[in-house]
Short mmCIF file of C-alpha atoms in Angstrom, two decimals:
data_model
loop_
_atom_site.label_atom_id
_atom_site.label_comp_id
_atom_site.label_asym_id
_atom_site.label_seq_id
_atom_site.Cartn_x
_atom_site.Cartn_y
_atom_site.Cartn_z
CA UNK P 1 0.00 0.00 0.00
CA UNK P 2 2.87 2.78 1.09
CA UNK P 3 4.19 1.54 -2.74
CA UNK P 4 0.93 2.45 -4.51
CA UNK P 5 0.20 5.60 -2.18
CA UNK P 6 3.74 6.72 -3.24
CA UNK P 7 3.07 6.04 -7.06
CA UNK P 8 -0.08 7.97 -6.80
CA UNK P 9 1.64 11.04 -4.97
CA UNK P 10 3.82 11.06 -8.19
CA UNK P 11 1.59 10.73 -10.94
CA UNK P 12 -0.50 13.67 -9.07
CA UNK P 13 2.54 15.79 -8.78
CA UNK P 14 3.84 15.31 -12.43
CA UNK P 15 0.22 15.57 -13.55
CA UNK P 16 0.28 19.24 -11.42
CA UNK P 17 3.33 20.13 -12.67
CA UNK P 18 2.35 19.35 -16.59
CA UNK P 19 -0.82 21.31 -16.01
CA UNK P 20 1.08 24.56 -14.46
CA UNK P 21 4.04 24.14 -17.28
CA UNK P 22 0.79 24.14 -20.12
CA UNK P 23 -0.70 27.14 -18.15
CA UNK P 24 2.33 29.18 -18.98
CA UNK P 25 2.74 27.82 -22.57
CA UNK P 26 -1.07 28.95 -23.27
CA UNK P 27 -0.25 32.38 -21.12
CA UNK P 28 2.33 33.12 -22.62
CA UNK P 29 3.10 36.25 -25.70
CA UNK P 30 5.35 33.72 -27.02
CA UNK P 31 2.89 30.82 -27.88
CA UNK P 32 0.78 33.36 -29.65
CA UNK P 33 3.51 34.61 -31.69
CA UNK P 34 4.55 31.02 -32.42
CA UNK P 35 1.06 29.91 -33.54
CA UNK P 36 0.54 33.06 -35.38
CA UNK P 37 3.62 31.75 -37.46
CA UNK P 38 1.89 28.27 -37.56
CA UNK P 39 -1.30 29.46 -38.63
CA UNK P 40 -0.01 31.56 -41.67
CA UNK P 41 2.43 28.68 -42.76
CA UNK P 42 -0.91 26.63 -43.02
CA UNK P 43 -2.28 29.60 -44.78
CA UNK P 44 0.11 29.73 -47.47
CA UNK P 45 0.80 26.19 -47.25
CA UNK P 46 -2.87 25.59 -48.31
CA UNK P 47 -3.11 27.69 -51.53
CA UNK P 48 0.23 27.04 -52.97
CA UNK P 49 -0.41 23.48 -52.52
CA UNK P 50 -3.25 23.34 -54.76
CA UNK P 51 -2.34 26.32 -57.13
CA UNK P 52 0.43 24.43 -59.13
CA UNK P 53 -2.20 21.18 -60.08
CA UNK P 54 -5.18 23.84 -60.57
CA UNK P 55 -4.31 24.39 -64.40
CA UNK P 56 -4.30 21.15 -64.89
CA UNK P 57 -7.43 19.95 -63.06
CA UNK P 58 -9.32 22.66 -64.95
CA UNK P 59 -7.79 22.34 -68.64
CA UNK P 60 -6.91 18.68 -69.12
CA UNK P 61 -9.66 16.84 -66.72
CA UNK P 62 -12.58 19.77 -66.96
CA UNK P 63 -12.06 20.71 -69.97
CA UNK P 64 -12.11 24.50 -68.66
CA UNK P 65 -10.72 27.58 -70.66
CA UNK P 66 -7.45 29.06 -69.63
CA UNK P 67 -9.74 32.68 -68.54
CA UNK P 68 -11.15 29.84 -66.00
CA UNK P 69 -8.07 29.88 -63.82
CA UNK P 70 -8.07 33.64 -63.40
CA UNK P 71 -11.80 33.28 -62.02
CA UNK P 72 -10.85 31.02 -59.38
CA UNK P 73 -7.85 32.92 -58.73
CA UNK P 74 -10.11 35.48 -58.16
CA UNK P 75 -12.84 33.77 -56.02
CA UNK P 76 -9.93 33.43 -53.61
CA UNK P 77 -9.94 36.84 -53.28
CA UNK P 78 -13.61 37.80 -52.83
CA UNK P 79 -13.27 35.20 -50.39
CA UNK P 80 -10.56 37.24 -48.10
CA UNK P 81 -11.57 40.13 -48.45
CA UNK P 82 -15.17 38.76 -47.17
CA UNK P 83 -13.60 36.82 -44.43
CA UNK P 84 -11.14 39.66 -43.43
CA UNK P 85 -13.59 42.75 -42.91
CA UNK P 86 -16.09 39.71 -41.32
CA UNK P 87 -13.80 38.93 -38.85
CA UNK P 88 -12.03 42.45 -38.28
CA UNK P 89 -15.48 43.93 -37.27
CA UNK P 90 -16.73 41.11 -35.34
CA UNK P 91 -13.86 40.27 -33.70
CA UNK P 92 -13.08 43.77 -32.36
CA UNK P 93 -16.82 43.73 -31.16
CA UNK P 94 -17.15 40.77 -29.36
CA UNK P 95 -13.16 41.01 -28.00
CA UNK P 96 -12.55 37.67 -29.49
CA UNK P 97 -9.83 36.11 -31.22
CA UNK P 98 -9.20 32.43 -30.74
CA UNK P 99 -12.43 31.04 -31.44
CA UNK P 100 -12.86 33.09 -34.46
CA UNK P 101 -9.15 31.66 -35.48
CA UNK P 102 -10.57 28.05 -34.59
CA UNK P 103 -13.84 28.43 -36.74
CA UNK P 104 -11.22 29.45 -39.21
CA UNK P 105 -9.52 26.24 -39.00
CA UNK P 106 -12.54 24.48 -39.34
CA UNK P 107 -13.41 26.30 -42.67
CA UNK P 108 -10.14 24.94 -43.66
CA UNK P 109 -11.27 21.20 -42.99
CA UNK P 110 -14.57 22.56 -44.95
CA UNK P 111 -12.70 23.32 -48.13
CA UNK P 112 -10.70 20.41 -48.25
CA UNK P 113 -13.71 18.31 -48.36
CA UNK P 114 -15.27 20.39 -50.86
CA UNK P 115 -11.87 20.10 -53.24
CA UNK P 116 -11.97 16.15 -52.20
CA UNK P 117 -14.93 15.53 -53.90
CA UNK P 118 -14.87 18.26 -56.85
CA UNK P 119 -15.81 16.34 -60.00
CA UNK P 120 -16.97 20.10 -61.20
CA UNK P 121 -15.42 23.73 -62.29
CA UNK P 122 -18.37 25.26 -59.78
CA UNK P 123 -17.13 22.94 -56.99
CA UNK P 124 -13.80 24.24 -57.54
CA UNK P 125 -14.71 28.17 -57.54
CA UNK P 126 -16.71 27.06 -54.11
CA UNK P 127 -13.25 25.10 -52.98
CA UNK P 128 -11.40 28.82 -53.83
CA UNK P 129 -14.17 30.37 -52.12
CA UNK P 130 -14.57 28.69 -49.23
CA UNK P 131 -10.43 28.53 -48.80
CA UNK P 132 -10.40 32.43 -49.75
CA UNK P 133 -12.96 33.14 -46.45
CA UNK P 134 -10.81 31.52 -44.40
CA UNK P 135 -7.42 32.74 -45.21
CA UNK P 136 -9.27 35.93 -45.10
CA UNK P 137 -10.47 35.23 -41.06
CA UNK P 138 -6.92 34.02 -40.53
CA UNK P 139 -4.76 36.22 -41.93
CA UNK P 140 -6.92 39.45 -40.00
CA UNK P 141 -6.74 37.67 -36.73
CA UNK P 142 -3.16 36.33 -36.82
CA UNK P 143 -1.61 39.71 -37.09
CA UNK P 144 -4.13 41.18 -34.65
CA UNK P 145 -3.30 38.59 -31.55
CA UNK P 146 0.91 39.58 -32.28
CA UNK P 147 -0.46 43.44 -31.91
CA UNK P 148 -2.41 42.28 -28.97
CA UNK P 149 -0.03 40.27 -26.65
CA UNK P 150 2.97 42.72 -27.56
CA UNK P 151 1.57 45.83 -26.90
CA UNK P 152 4.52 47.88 -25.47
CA UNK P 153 7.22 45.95 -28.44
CA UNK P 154 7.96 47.55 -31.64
CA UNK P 155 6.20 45.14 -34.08
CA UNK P 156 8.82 44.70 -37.70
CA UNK P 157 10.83 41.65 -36.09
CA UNK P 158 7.65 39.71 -35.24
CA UNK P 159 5.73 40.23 -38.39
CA UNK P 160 9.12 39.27 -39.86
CA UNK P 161 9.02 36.19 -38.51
CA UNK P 162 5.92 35.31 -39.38
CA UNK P 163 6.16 36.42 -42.96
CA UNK P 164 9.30 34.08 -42.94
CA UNK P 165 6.94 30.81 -42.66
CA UNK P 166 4.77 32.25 -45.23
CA UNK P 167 7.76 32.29 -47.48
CA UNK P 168 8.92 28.56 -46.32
CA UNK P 169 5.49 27.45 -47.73
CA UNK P 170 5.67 29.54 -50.43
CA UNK P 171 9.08 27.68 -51.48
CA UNK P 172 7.95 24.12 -50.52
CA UNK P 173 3.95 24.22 -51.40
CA UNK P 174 4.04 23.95 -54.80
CA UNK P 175 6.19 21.16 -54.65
CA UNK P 176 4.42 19.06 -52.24
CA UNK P 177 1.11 19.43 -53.80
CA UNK P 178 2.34 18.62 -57.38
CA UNK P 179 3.59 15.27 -55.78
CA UNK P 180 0.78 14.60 -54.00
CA UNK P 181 -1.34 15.08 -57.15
CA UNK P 182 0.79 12.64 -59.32
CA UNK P 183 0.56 9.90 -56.23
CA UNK P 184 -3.31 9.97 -55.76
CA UNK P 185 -4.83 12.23 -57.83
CA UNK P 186 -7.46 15.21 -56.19
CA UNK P 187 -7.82 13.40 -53.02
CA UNK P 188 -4.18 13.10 -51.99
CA UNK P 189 -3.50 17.48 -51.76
CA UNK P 190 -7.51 17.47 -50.41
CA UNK P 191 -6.77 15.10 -47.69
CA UNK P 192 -3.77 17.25 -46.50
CA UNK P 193 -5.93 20.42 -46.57
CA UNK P 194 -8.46 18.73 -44.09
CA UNK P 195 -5.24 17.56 -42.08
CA UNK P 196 -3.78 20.81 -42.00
CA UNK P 197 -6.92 22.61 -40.58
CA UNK P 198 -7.81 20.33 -38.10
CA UNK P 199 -4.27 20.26 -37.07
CA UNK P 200 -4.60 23.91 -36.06
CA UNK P 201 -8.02 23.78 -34.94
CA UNK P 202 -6.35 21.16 -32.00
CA UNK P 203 -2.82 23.50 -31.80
CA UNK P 204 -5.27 26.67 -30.74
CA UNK P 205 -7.31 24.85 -28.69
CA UNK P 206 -4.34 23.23 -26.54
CA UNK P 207 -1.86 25.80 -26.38
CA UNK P 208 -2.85 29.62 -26.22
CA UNK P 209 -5.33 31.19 -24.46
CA UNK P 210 -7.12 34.07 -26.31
CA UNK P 211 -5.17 36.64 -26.85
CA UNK P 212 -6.80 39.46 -25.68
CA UNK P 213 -7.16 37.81 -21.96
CA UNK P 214 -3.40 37.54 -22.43
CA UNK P 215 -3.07 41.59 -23.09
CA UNK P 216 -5.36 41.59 -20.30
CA UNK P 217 -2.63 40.29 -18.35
CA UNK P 218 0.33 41.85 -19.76
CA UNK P 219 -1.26 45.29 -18.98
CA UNK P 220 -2.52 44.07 -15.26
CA UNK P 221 0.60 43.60 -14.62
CA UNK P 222 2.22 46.64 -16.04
CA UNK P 223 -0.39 48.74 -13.59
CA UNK P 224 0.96 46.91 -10.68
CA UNK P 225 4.55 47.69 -11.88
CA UNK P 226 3.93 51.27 -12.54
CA UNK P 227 1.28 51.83 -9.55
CA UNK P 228 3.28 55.09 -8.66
CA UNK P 229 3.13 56.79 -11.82
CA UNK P 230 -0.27 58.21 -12.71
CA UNK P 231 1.21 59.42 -16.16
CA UNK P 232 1.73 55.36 -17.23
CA UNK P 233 -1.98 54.57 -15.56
CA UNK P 234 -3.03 57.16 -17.85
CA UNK P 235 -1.27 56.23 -21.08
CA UNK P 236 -2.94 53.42 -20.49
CA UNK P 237 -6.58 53.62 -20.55
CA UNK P 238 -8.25 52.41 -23.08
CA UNK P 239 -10.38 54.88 -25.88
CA UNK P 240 -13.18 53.57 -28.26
CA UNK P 241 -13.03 51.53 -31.22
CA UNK P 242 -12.35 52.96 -34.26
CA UNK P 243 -14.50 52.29 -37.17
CA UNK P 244 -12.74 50.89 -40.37
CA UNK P 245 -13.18 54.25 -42.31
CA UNK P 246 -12.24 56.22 -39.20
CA UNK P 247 -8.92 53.69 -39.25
CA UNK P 248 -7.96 54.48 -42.60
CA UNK P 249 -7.89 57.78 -42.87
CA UNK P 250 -5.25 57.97 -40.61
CA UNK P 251 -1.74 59.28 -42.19
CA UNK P 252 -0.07 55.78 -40.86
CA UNK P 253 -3.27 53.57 -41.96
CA UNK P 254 -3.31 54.85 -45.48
CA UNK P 255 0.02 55.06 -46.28
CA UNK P 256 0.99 51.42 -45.19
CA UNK P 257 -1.86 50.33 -46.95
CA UNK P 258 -0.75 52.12 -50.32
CA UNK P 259 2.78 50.75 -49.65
CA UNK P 260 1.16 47.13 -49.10
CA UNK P 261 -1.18 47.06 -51.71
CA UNK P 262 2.35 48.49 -54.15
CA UNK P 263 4.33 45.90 -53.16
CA UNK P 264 2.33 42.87 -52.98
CA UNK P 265 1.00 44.12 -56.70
CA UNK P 266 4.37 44.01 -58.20
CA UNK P 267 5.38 40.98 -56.67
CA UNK P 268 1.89 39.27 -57.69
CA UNK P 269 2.53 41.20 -61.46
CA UNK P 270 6.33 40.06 -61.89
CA UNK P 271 5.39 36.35 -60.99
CA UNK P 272 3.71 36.48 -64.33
CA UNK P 273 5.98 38.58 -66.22
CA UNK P 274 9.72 37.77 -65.24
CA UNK P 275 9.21 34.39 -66.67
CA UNK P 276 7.41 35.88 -70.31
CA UNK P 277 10.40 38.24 -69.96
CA UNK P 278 13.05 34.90 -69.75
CA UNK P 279 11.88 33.36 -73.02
CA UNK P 280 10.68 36.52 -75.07
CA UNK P 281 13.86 38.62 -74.11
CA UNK P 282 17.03 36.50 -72.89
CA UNK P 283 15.60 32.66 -74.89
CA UNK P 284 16.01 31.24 -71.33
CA UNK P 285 13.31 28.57 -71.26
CA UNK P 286 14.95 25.90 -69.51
CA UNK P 287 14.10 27.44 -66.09
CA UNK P 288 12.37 24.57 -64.40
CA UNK P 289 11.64 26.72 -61.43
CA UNK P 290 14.86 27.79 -61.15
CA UNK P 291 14.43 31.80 -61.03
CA UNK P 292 11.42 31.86 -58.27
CA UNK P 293 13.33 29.13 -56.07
CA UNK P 294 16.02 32.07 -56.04
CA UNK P 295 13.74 34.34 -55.19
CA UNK P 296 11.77 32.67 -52.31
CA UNK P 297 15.88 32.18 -50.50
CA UNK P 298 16.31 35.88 -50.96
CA UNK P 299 13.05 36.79 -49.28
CA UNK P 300 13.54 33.86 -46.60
CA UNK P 301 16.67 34.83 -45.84
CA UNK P 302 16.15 38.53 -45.58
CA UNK P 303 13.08 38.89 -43.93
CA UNK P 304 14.17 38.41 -40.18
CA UNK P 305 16.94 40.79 -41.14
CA UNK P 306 14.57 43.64 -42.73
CA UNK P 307 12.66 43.51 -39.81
CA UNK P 308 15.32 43.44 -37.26
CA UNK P 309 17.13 46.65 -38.91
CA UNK P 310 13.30 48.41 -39.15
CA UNK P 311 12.77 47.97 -35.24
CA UNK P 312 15.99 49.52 -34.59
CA UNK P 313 15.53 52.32 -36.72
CA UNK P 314 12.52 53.38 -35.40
CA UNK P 315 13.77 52.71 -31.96
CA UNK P 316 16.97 55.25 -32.55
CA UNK P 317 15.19 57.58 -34.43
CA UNK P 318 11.65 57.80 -34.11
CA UNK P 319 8.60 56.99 -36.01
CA UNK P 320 9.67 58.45 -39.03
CA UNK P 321 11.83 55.69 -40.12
CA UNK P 322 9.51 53.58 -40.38
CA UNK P 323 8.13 56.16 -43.63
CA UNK P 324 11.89 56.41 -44.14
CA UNK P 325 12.22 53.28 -44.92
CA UNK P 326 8.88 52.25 -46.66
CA UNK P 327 10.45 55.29 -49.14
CA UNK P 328 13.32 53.44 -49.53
CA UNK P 329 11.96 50.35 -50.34
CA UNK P 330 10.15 52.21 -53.49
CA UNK P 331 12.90 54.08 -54.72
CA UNK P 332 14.89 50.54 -54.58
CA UNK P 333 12.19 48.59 -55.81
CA UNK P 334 11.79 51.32 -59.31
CA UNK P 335 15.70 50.86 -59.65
CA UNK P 336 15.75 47.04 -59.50
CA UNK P 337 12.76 46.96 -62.02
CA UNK P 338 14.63 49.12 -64.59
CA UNK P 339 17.97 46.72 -63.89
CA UNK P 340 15.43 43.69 -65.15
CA UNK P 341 13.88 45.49 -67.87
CA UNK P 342 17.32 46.45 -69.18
CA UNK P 343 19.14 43.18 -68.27
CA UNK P 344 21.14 41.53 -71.15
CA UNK P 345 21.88 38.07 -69.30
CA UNK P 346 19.87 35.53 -67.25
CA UNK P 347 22.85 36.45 -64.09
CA UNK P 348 21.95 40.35 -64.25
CA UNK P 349 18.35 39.57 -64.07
CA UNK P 350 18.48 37.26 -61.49
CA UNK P 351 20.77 40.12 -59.62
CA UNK P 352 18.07 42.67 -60.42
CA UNK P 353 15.15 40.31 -59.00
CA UNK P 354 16.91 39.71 -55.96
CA UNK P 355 17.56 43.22 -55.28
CA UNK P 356 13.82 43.85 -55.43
CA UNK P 357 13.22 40.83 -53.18
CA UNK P 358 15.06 43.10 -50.76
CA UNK P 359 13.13 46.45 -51.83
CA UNK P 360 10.07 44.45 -51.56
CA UNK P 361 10.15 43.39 -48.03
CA UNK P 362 11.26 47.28 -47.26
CA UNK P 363 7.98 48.40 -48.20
CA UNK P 364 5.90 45.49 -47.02
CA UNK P 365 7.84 44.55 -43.41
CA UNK P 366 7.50 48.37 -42.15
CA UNK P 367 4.22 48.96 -43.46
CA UNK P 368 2.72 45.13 -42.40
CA UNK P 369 4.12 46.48 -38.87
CA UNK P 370 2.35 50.06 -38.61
CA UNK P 371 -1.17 48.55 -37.99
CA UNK P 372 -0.54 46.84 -35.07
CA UNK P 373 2.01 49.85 -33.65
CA UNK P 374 -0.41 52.62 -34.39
CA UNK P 375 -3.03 51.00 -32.35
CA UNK P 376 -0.95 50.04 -29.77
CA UNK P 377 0.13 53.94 -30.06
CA UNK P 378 -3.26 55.39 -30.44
CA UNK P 379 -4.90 53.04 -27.30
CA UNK P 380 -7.91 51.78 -29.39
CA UNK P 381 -9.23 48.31 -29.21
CA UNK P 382 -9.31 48.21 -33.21
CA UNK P 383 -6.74 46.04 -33.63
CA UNK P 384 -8.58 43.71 -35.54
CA UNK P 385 -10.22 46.11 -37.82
CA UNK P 386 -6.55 47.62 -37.97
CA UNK P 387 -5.14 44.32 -40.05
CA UNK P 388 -8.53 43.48 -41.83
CA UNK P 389 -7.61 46.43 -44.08
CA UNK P 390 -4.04 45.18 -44.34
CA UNK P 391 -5.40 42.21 -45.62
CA UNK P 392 -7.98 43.85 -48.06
CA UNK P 393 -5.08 46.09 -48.98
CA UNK P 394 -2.63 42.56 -49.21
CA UNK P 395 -6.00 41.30 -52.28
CA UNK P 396 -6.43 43.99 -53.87
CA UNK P 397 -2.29 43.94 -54.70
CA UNK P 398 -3.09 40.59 -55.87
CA UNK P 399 -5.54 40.59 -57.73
CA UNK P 400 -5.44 44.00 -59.60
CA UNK P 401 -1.98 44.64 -60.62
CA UNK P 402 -0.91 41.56 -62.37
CA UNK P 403 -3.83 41.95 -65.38
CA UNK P 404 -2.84 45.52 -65.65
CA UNK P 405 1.08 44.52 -66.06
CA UNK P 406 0.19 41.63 -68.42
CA UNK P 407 -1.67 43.94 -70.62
CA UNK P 408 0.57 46.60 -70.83
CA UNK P 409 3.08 43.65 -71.31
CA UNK P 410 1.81 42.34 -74.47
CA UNK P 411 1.66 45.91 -76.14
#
């Protein structure tokens, strides 16, 4: 009896000290920031996994025109931008954020069943539609529990790490997808997708706590920290929401989401061009995937660095580096466009689309950043509204842009 008395007393104290150790994972700014970085790998994961087999599924088994791929293309985006102003609003309103992210995960799963059983081009713009609302919900809410749970942090280093898993999937997507498709077909990349959501629907649900009651925290403890000075309690206090046309006419609002909306757009528009530009210009049509493999390494391996160098910049010098920079970034990114346009070899082109790699994240890092900061600045529980417009802004890159290069292209 002592024996099994004694093995009890164990298992009770291991079991109380697993539950304390998982009360600070789900407690803690860190876990949010980590799953944050989770959920947007998923994200990205997701579409570029089924973009690269799309063409194909729609041309050689539908028996779809080519314009067909640029209306599910599209679908995805009235999707985001539905899910994105959705959630921003709601979310804000009902000072929510993880079960929103959850229901999110579950419109994942939703998709993927759809796409598993598509035998139809409407089942496929539902598939883009239903994956387009959720990335939407995601994306808004992602950014909006960082601003939450860091509210006294400069924000450029974490985005930065969290756009760094979008570009991991970005790389590696394609790739898995394409081999999924040639092992089993539709079901193989649709199974995944239902995988993939679940498996953050279950990573939420264990690990984090919402991350507004962590804020919560974070500030209640700041107060008892700062008791003494009335100027900090007062810093502090919370003003009302601000509504999403309130939030972007503000000078920082607006101009990150120009920047956003420039940057993603020529990103989106040069996917389609540089490789037009290869064959028509240099004959280089032995790519294989070559160039954009380059260019996801560039923007993997710069990101964490961009947004390390922005935070420090605004730290030494103020606010207005953070403009500073997003200038930069457009100057740079004009330059490396001309060094493409006039490039006489595949290796000065490739040097040129690096460089705006590097421009790129300039304008986006800084600007991605400034929602979260000038809420945090401002004291206004609109952080959620705050990054549904970075979103929008993030779509409306995508999707108008790249027809209005093409065009101009082909004159």
């Amino acid at each position: 009896m002592p024996a099994v008395y004694s093995m009890l007393v164990s298992l009770l104290d291991a079991a109380g000290h697993a539950s304390s150790s998982l009360g600070y994972i789900r407690d803690s700014p860190e876990t949010v920031w980590a799953l944050a970085s989770l959920s947007l790998f998923i994200d990205t994961f997701i579409y570029m996994l089924t973009v690269s087999m799309l063409p194909e599924i729609l041309q050689d088994t539908m028996g779809a025109s080519e314009s067909a791929n640029g209306v599910v293309t599209a679908m995805f985006g009235v999707g985001a931008v539905l899910g994105c102003f959705v959630s921003g609003i709601l979310s804000d309103r009902i000072r929510e954020r993880r079960g929103l992210q959850m229901i999110s995960s579950l419109i994942y799963s939703v998709s993927g069943i759809v796409f598993y059983f598509s035998r139809h081009y409407y089942q496929i713009l539902l598939f883009r539609l239903i994956d387009g609302i959720a990335s939407g919900v995601a994306c808004t809410l992602l950014y909006a529990s960082i601003g939450d749970v860091y509210p006294a942090n400069l924000l450029a280093f974490k985005v930065a790490i969290v756009y760094f898993c979008n570009n991991i999937a970005y790389t590696i997507g394609p790739i898995c997808g394409q081999r999924l498709f040639d092992l089993a077909g539709v079901k193989g990349p649709a199974a995944l997708v239902i995988a993939l959501g679940l498996l953050k629907l279950v990573a939420l649900f264990v690990f984090s706590n919402d991350s507004l009651a962590i804020r919560s925290a974070v500030r209640s403890h700041a107060y008892i920290s700062a008791a003494d000075d009335s100027t900090f309690s007062k810093s502090h206090e919370s003003v009302a929401s601000m509504s999403i046309p309130k939030l972007i006419m503000q000078p920082p609002v607006i101009i990150s989401t120009l920047s956003i909306v420039t940057s993603i757009g020529i990103q989106c528009m040069l996917e389609g061009l540089v490789p037009l530009h290869l064959v028509d210009k240099l004959n280089h049509d032995q790519d294989n995937g070559i160039t954009f493999v380059i260019l996801g390494l560039v923007f993997t391996l710069m990101v964490p660095i961009v947004g390390k160098v922005t935070d420090s910049l605004i730290e030494w010098r103020g606010e207005a580096m953070r403009y500073y920079a997003m200038m930069f970034g457009a100057v740079a990114t004009v330059c490396s466009v001309l060094l493409m346009a006039l490039a006489n070899s595949y290796a000065v082109m490739m040097v040129g689309y690096a460089f705006f790699a590097v421009a790129d994240l300039c304008m986006f890092i800084p600007a991605q950043s400034a929602y979260g900061d000038f809420v945090n600045g401002a004291n206004t529980d609109s952080m959620a509204r705050g990054y549904s417009i970075s979103v929008f802004a993030w779509a409306l890159g995508a999707i108008s842009l790249p027809p209005i290069g093409t065009a101009l292209y082909s004159r």
